[in-house]
Coordinates of C-alpha atoms in Angstrom, one line a residue:
M1288 CA 10.4 -9.0 26.5
A1289 CA 10.8 -8.8 22.9
Y1290 CA 7.7 -7.1 22.5
I1291 CA 8.1 -4.5 24.8
V1292 CA 11.5 -3.6 23.1
F1293 CA 10.0 -3.4 20.0
V1294 CA 7.2 -1.1 21.3
L1295 CA 9.6 1.4 23.3
C1296 CA 12.0 1.4 20.2
L1297 CA 8.8 2.4 17.7
L1298 CA 7.7 5.0 20.4
S1299 CA 10.9 6.5 20.5
F1300 CA 11.8 6.6 16.9
L1301 CA 8.2 8.1 16.4
S1302 CA 8.6 10.8 18.9
S1303 CA 12.0 12.0 18.0
P1304 CA 12.4 15.2 15.9
N1305 CA 11.6 14.5 12.2
T1306 CA 14.8 14.5 10.4
I1307 CA 15.1 14.2 6.7
A1308 CA 18.2 11.9 5.5
E1309 CA 20.0 12.4 2.5
A1310 CA 18.8 9.5 -0.1
R1311 CA 20.7 7.4 -2.3
V1312 CA 17.5 7.2 -4.4
S1313 CA 16.7 9.3 -7.2
S1314 CA 13.0 8.8 -7.1
I1315 CA 9.7 7.0 -5.7
I1316 CA 8.3 4.8 -8.3
V1317 CA 4.7 3.2 -7.0
F1318 CA 2.8 0.2 -8.1
G1319 CA -0.1 -1.0 -6.3
D1320 CA -3.8 -1.0 -4.8
S1321 CA -5.6 1.9 -2.7
S1322 CA -2.9 1.6 -0.1
V1323 CA -0.8 3.7 -2.7
D1324 CA -3.3 5.0 -5.2
A1325 CA -3.2 9.0 -5.1
G1326 CA -6.0 9.3 -7.6
N1327 CA -5.7 7.3 -10.7
N1328 CA -9.0 5.6 -10.3
N1329 CA -10.2 9.6 -10.4
F1330 CA -9.7 9.2 -14.2
I1331 CA -10.9 5.6 -15.4
P1332 CA -14.7 4.6 -15.3
T1333 CA -14.8 2.6 -11.8
I1334 CA -16.7 3.0 -8.7
A1335 CA -13.8 2.4 -6.6
R1336 CA -13.2 6.0 -6.1
S1337 CA -12.6 8.4 -3.1
N1338 CA -12.5 11.9 -4.8
F1339 CA -14.9 13.5 -2.4
F1340 CA -15.3 14.6 1.3
P1341 CA -14.9 13.6 3.8
Y1342 CA -11.9 11.6 2.3
G1343 CA -8.9 14.1 2.4
R1344 CA -10.7 16.6 5.0
D1345 CA -7.0 16.2 6.8
F1346 CA -5.0 16.8 3.6
A1347 CA -3.4 20.0 2.7
G1348 CA -6.4 22.4 1.8
G1349 CA -8.9 19.8 3.0
K1350 CA -8.9 18.3 -0.7
A1351 CA -10.2 15.0 -1.7
T1352 CA -7.3 13.4 -4.1
G1353 CA -8.6 10.2 -4.4
R1354 CA -6.4 8.7 -1.7
F1355 CA -8.3 6.4 0.4
S1356 CA -7.6 8.3 3.7
N1357 CA -8.2 11.4 5.4
G1358 CA -4.9 12.7 4.6
R1359 CA -1.6 11.2 3.2
I1360 CA -1.1 7.8 2.5
P1361 CA 2.3 5.8 3.4
T1362 CA 4.1 6.3 0.0
D1363 CA 3.9 10.0 0.6
F1364 CA 5.8 9.8 3.8
I1365 CA 8.2 7.8 2.6
S1366 CA 9.0 10.2 -0.3
E1367 CA 9.1 13.1 2.2
A1368 CA 11.7 10.7 4.5
F1369 CA 13.7 10.6 1.5
G1370 CA 14.2 14.1 1.2
L1371 CA 11.8 14.1 -1.9
K1372 CA 8.5 15.9 -2.0
P1373 CA 5.7 15.1 0.5
I1374 CA 3.2 13.8 -2.0
V1375 CA 3.5 11.2 -4.7
P1376 CA 1.2 12.4 -7.6
A1377 CA -1.1 9.8 -9.7
Y1378 CA 0.3 9.3 -13.1
L1379 CA -3.0 9.9 -14.8
D1380 CA -3.6 13.2 -13.1
P1381 CA -3.3 15.9 -15.7
A1382 CA -2.4 18.3 -13.1
Y1383 CA 1.0 16.8 -13.0
N1384 CA 3.5 16.3 -15.7
I1385 CA 7.0 14.6 -16.4
S1386 CA 8.9 17.3 -14.6
D1387 CA 6.8 16.2 -11.4
F1388 CA 7.0 12.5 -12.0
A1389 CA 10.6 12.4 -12.6
T1390 CA 11.1 12.5 -8.8
R1391 CA 8.2 10.4 -7.8
V1392 CA 5.0 9.1 -9.5
T1393 CA 2.3 6.3 -8.7
F1394 CA 0.7 4.2 -10.9
A1395 CA -1.4 2.3 -8.5
S1396 CA -5.1 1.6 -8.7
A1397 CA -7.7 1.0 -5.8
G1398 CA -9.2 -2.5 -6.1
T1399 CA -6.5 -4.2 -8.1
G1400 CA -4.2 -7.0 -7.2
Y1401 CA -1.4 -9.4 -8.6
D1402 CA -4.4 -11.5 -10.3
N1403 CA -5.6 -9.8 -13.3
A1404 CA -9.2 -11.3 -12.3
T1405 CA -9.2 -9.2 -9.1
S1406 CA -8.8 -5.8 -11.2
D1407 CA -11.8 -7.1 -13.3
V1408 CA -14.1 -7.1 -10.3
L1409 CA -14.2 -3.2 -10.2
S1410 CA -12.7 -2.4 -13.6
V1411 CA -9.5 -0.8 -12.3
I1412 CA -5.8 -0.9 -13.6
S1413 CA -4.3 -4.2 -13.4
L1414 CA -0.6 -4.5 -12.4
W1415 CA 0.3 -5.5 -15.8
K1416 CA -1.5 -2.2 -17.3
Q1417 CA 0.5 -0.1 -14.6
L1418 CA 3.7 -1.6 -16.0
E1419 CA 2.7 -0.4 -19.4
Y1420 CA 2.1 2.9 -18.1
Y1421 CA 5.8 2.7 -16.5
K1422 CA 7.1 1.9 -19.7
E1423 CA 5.4 5.3 -21.0
Y1424 CA 6.7 6.8 -18.3
Q1425 CA 10.5 5.9 -19.3
T1426 CA 9.9 7.2 -22.8
K1427 CA 8.7 10.4 -21.5
L1428 CA 11.7 10.5 -18.8
R1429 CA 14.2 9.8 -21.6
A1430 CA 12.6 12.9 -23.7
Y1431 CA 12.7 15.3 -20.6
Q1432 CA 16.1 14.3 -19.1
G1433 CA 18.0 12.6 -21.9
S1434 CA 19.1 9.2 -22.2
A1435 CA 21.6 9.1 -19.8
T1436 CA 20.3 11.0 -16.9
A1437 CA 17.1 9.1 -17.3
N1438 CA 18.8 5.6 -17.2
Q1439 CA 20.6 6.8 -14.1
T1440 CA 17.4 7.7 -12.5
I1441 CA 15.6 4.5 -13.4
N1442 CA 18.5 2.7 -11.9
E1443 CA 18.6 4.5 -8.7
A1444 CA 14.9 5.0 -8.3
L1445 CA 13.2 2.9 -5.2
Y1446 CA 10.5 1.3 -6.6
V1447 CA 7.6 0.4 -3.7
M1448 CA 4.9 -2.3 -4.3
S1449 CA 2.1 -2.6 -2.1
L1450 CA -1.0 -4.9 -3.3
G1451 CA -2.3 -8.4 -2.6
T1452 CA -5.2 -7.6 0.2
N1453 CA -7.9 -7.5 -2.8
D1454 CA -6.8 -10.8 -4.3
F1455 CA -8.1 -12.4 -1.2
L1456 CA -11.0 -10.1 0.2
E1457 CA -12.4 -8.8 -2.9
N1458 CA -11.5 -12.1 -5.3
Y1459 CA -11.0 -15.5 -3.8
Y1460 CA -13.2 -15.1 -0.7
T1461 CA -15.9 -13.1 -2.4
M1462 CA -16.1 -14.6 -6.3
P1463 CA -16.8 -17.9 -7.4
G1464 CA -13.9 -18.2 -10.2
R1465 CA -10.6 -18.7 -8.3
S1466 CA -11.7 -20.5 -5.3
S1467 CA -13.1 -23.3 -7.6
Q1468 CA -9.8 -23.4 -9.3
Y1469 CA -7.3 -23.3 -6.3
N1470 CA -7.6 -24.1 -2.7
I1471 CA -6.0 -21.3 -0.8
Q1472 CA -2.6 -22.7 -0.7
Q1473 CA -2.5 -22.9 -4.3
Y1474 CA -3.8 -19.6 -4.9
Q1475 CA -1.2 -18.2 -3.1
D1476 CA 1.5 -20.0 -4.8
F1477 CA -0.4 -18.9 -8.2
L1478 CA 0.1 -15.2 -6.9
I1479 CA 3.5 -15.8 -5.9
G1480 CA 4.5 -16.7 -9.4
I1481 CA 2.9 -13.4 -10.7
V1482 CA 4.9 -11.5 -8.1
G1483 CA 8.4 -13.1 -9.2
G1484 CA 7.5 -12.7 -13.1
F1485 CA 6.4 -8.9 -12.2
I1486 CA 9.7 -8.0 -10.2
E1487 CA 12.0 -10.0 -13.2
K1488 CA 10.3 -7.9 -15.8
L1489 CA 10.8 -4.5 -13.4
H1490 CA 14.2 -5.6 -13.1
S1491 CA 14.8 -6.2 -16.9
L1492 CA 13.5 -2.7 -17.3
G1493 CA 16.2 -1.1 -15.2
A1494 CA 14.8 -1.3 -11.7
R1495 CA 17.2 -2.3 -9.0
K1496 CA 15.9 -1.0 -5.3
I1497 CA 12.5 -2.7 -4.9
S1498 CA 10.5 -2.5 -1.8
L1499 CA 8.0 -5.7 -1.9
G1500 CA 5.0 -5.2 0.4
G1501 CA 3.5 -7.8 2.6
L1502 CA -0.3 -8.2 3.8
P1503 CA -1.6 -6.4 6.8
P1504 CA -3.4 -8.4 9.5
M1505 CA -6.6 -8.5 6.9
G1506 CA -8.8 -10.5 9.3
C1507 CA -8.8 -7.2 11.7
L1508 CA -9.9 -4.9 9.2
P1509 CA -13.3 -3.4 10.4
L1510 CA -15.4 -4.7 7.3
E1511 CA -14.1 -8.4 8.1
R1512 CA -14.7 -7.8 11.9
T1513 CA -18.3 -6.5 10.9
R1514 CA -18.7 -9.9 9.1
N1515 CA -17.6 -11.6 12.1
V1516 CA -20.1 -10.2 14.2
F1517 CA -23.0 -11.5 11.9
R1518 CA -21.2 -15.0 12.2
G1519 CA -21.9 -14.8 16.3
K1520 CA -18.0 -13.6 17.0
D1521 CA -16.8 -10.2 17.9
D1522 CA -13.1 -10.3 16.9
C1523 CA -10.8 -10.5 14.0
V1524 CA -11.2 -13.2 11.4
E1525 CA -8.2 -15.2 12.5
S1526 CA -8.0 -17.5 9.3
Y1527 CA -7.9 -14.4 7.0
N1528 CA -4.8 -13.6 9.4
N1529 CA -3.4 -16.8 9.1
V1530 CA -3.5 -16.6 5.3
A1531 CA -1.9 -13.2 5.5
V1532 CA 1.0 -14.4 7.6
E1533 CA 1.5 -17.4 5.1
F1534 CA 1.3 -15.3 2.0
N1535 CA 4.0 -13.2 3.7
N1536 CA 6.3 -16.0 4.4
K1537 CA 6.2 -17.1 0.8
L1538 CA 6.9 -13.3 -0.2
N1539 CA 9.9 -13.1 2.2
A1540 CA 11.2 -16.5 0.7
L1541 CA 10.7 -15.0 -2.8
T1542 CA 12.9 -11.9 -1.7
V1543 CA 15.6 -14.2 -0.8
K1544 CA 15.4 -16.1 -4.1
L1545 CA 15.3 -13.3 -6.4
N1546 CA 18.1 -11.5 -4.9
K1547 CA 20.2 -14.4 -5.7
E1548 CA 19.2 -14.9 -9.0
L1549 CA 19.0 -11.2 -10.4
P1550 CA 22.1 -9.4 -10.7
E1551 CA 22.7 -6.1 -8.8
L1552 CA 19.0 -6.5 -7.3
E1553 CA 18.4 -4.9 -3.9
L1554 CA 15.0 -6.3 -3.0
V1555 CA 13.4 -5.7 0.5
F1556 CA 10.3 -7.1 1.9
S1557 CA 8.5 -4.7 3.8
N1558 CA 6.1 -6.4 5.8
P1559 CA 3.2 -4.3 7.7
Y1560 CA 1.7 -7.1 9.6
N1561 CA 3.5 -6.8 13.0
V1562 CA 3.4 -3.1 13.2
L1563 CA -0.4 -2.9 12.5
M1564 CA -1.2 -6.0 14.8
Y1565 CA 0.7 -4.3 17.8
M1566 CA -1.2 -1.3 17.2
I1567 CA -4.5 -2.9 17.3
K1568 CA -3.6 -5.0 20.4
K1569 CA -2.0 -2.1 22.3
P1570 CA -3.7 1.1 20.8
S1571 CA -3.2 3.2 23.8
L1572 CA 0.7 3.0 23.1
Y1573 CA -0.1 5.0 20.1
G1574 CA -2.7 7.5 21.0
F1575 CA -5.5 5.5 19.6
D1576 CA -8.8 4.7 21.3
V1577 CA -10.7 2.8 18.5
T1578 CA -9.5 -0.2 16.6
S1579 CA -12.5 -2.1 15.5
T1580 CA -14.4 0.4 13.6
A1581 CA -13.5 3.2 11.6
C1582 CA -13.9 6.9 11.5
C1583 CA -16.3 7.2 8.7
A1584 CA -19.8 6.8 9.2
T1585 CA -20.5 3.8 11.4
G1586 CA -17.2 2.5 10.9
M1587 CA -18.4 -1.0 10.1
F1588 CA -18.8 -1.5 6.4
E1589 CA -18.6 2.1 4.6
M1590 CA -15.7 2.8 2.2
G1591 CA -15.9 4.5 -1.2
Y1592 CA -19.2 6.2 -1.9
A1593 CA -20.9 4.7 1.5
C1594 CA -18.6 7.3 3.2
N1595 CA -20.1 10.3 2.2
R1596 CA -20.2 13.9 3.6
N1597 CA -23.9 13.8 5.2
N1598 CA -23.1 10.8 7.2
M1599 CA -23.5 11.9 10.9
F1600 CA -21.7 9.6 12.7
T1601 CA -18.4 10.1 11.2
C1602 CA -16.1 11.0 13.8
T1603 CA -14.7 14.2 14.6
N1604 CA -11.1 13.5 15.3
A1605 CA -9.6 10.6 13.2
N1606 CA -6.3 10.4 14.9
K1607 CA -8.2 8.4 17.8
Y1608 CA -8.8 5.8 15.1
I1609 CA -6.8 3.1 13.4
F1610 CA -9.0 3.0 10.2
W1611 CA -10.7 5.6 8.6
D1612 CA -12.9 3.7 6.5
S1613 CA -14.0 -0.1 6.8
F1614 CA -10.9 -1.1 4.6
H1615 CA -8.3 1.6 5.0
P1616 CA -5.9 3.4 7.9
T1617 CA -6.0 6.9 8.9
Q1618 CA -3.4 9.1 8.1
K1619 CA -1.8 9.0 11.7
T1620 CA -1.8 5.3 11.0
N1621 CA 0.3 5.5 7.5
Q1622 CA 2.7 7.9 9.1
I1623 CA 3.5 5.3 11.9
V1624 CA 3.7 2.2 9.3
A1625 CA 5.9 4.5 7.0
A1626 CA 8.1 5.3 9.7
Y1627 CA 8.6 2.1 10.8
M1628 CA 9.1 0.7 7.2
V1629 CA 11.9 3.4 6.6
K1630 CA 13.5 2.9 10.1
N1631 CA 13.7 -0.9 9.7
V1632 CA 13.7 -1.9 6.1
L1633 CA 14.2 1.1 3.7
S1634 CA 17.2 2.5 5.8
K1635 CA 19.7 0.7 3.8
F1636 CA 18.4 3.1 0.7
L1637 CA 19.6 5.9 3.0
Y1638 CA 23.1 7.5 3.6
T1639 CA 24.1 7.1 7.1

């Protein structure tokens, strides 16, 4: 019964006219991985890029921006919902400057994680390097707005963190280093320590409103389902999903702990696991036809450069697919997840 109520409420919300609420946030400031990278990786030497067609084919102007999707990503929709501009630009993109970044900016880098060893795999921007860019951003903001106004912007901004999947799928389960040092529970605790330290540092720099993102059902990503097929199974990798649930529980507990310890902190836990799992289990309720494979190419293992313009298998209508490539959701999925988070988690930062 609870599941039916959940679905009906979500569908009602998504089908209602779009209303942009008046926000009590000054800016959207983003840290994370490919789920929220708007093109920072275009400007660093890494193969973890998506600034080419068919990526971005449903973005305004059909432009491949470096977002790992056919269109917009969750933070773009969140920014719009908060009455800010409908895209969050990448900090390293020279097409934008501090006047743009004053109201929304992302420091995210595809392929990164909480663990520095994760960012080393594909030579991308570590979380702590993202924090250094944020400090540089604060200096520019104070020069642009003046210290008093800039400090107010920093205090009233909504900070969005979305990462962690790569720490497990790209690092722990793929590379030999961390798995030889830690069992999976120990590695989770190692990451939780990093998360806590990062939030404490953000708080010391003036952040007060923070959204901490959880892990998706990562065993249901098309890439992992494809690997499962080779293991003789045709379903999600349940062990990976179980790890996601365990880690999300620890992130939630950390949220409770830090809200008690850090003065004036408003930390919320934005967990995409359940809404994505409902979509995967009941796709027709959301207008999806395909859940196990992605739109791009064969939909089994392609992402990044393997997802290219010349592949004849790429689908014509991404709105029928939950996943765009083997690791990343379509624009439609991103919109649904963002709408759910705004209504059920981030609404505390909206005026009523």
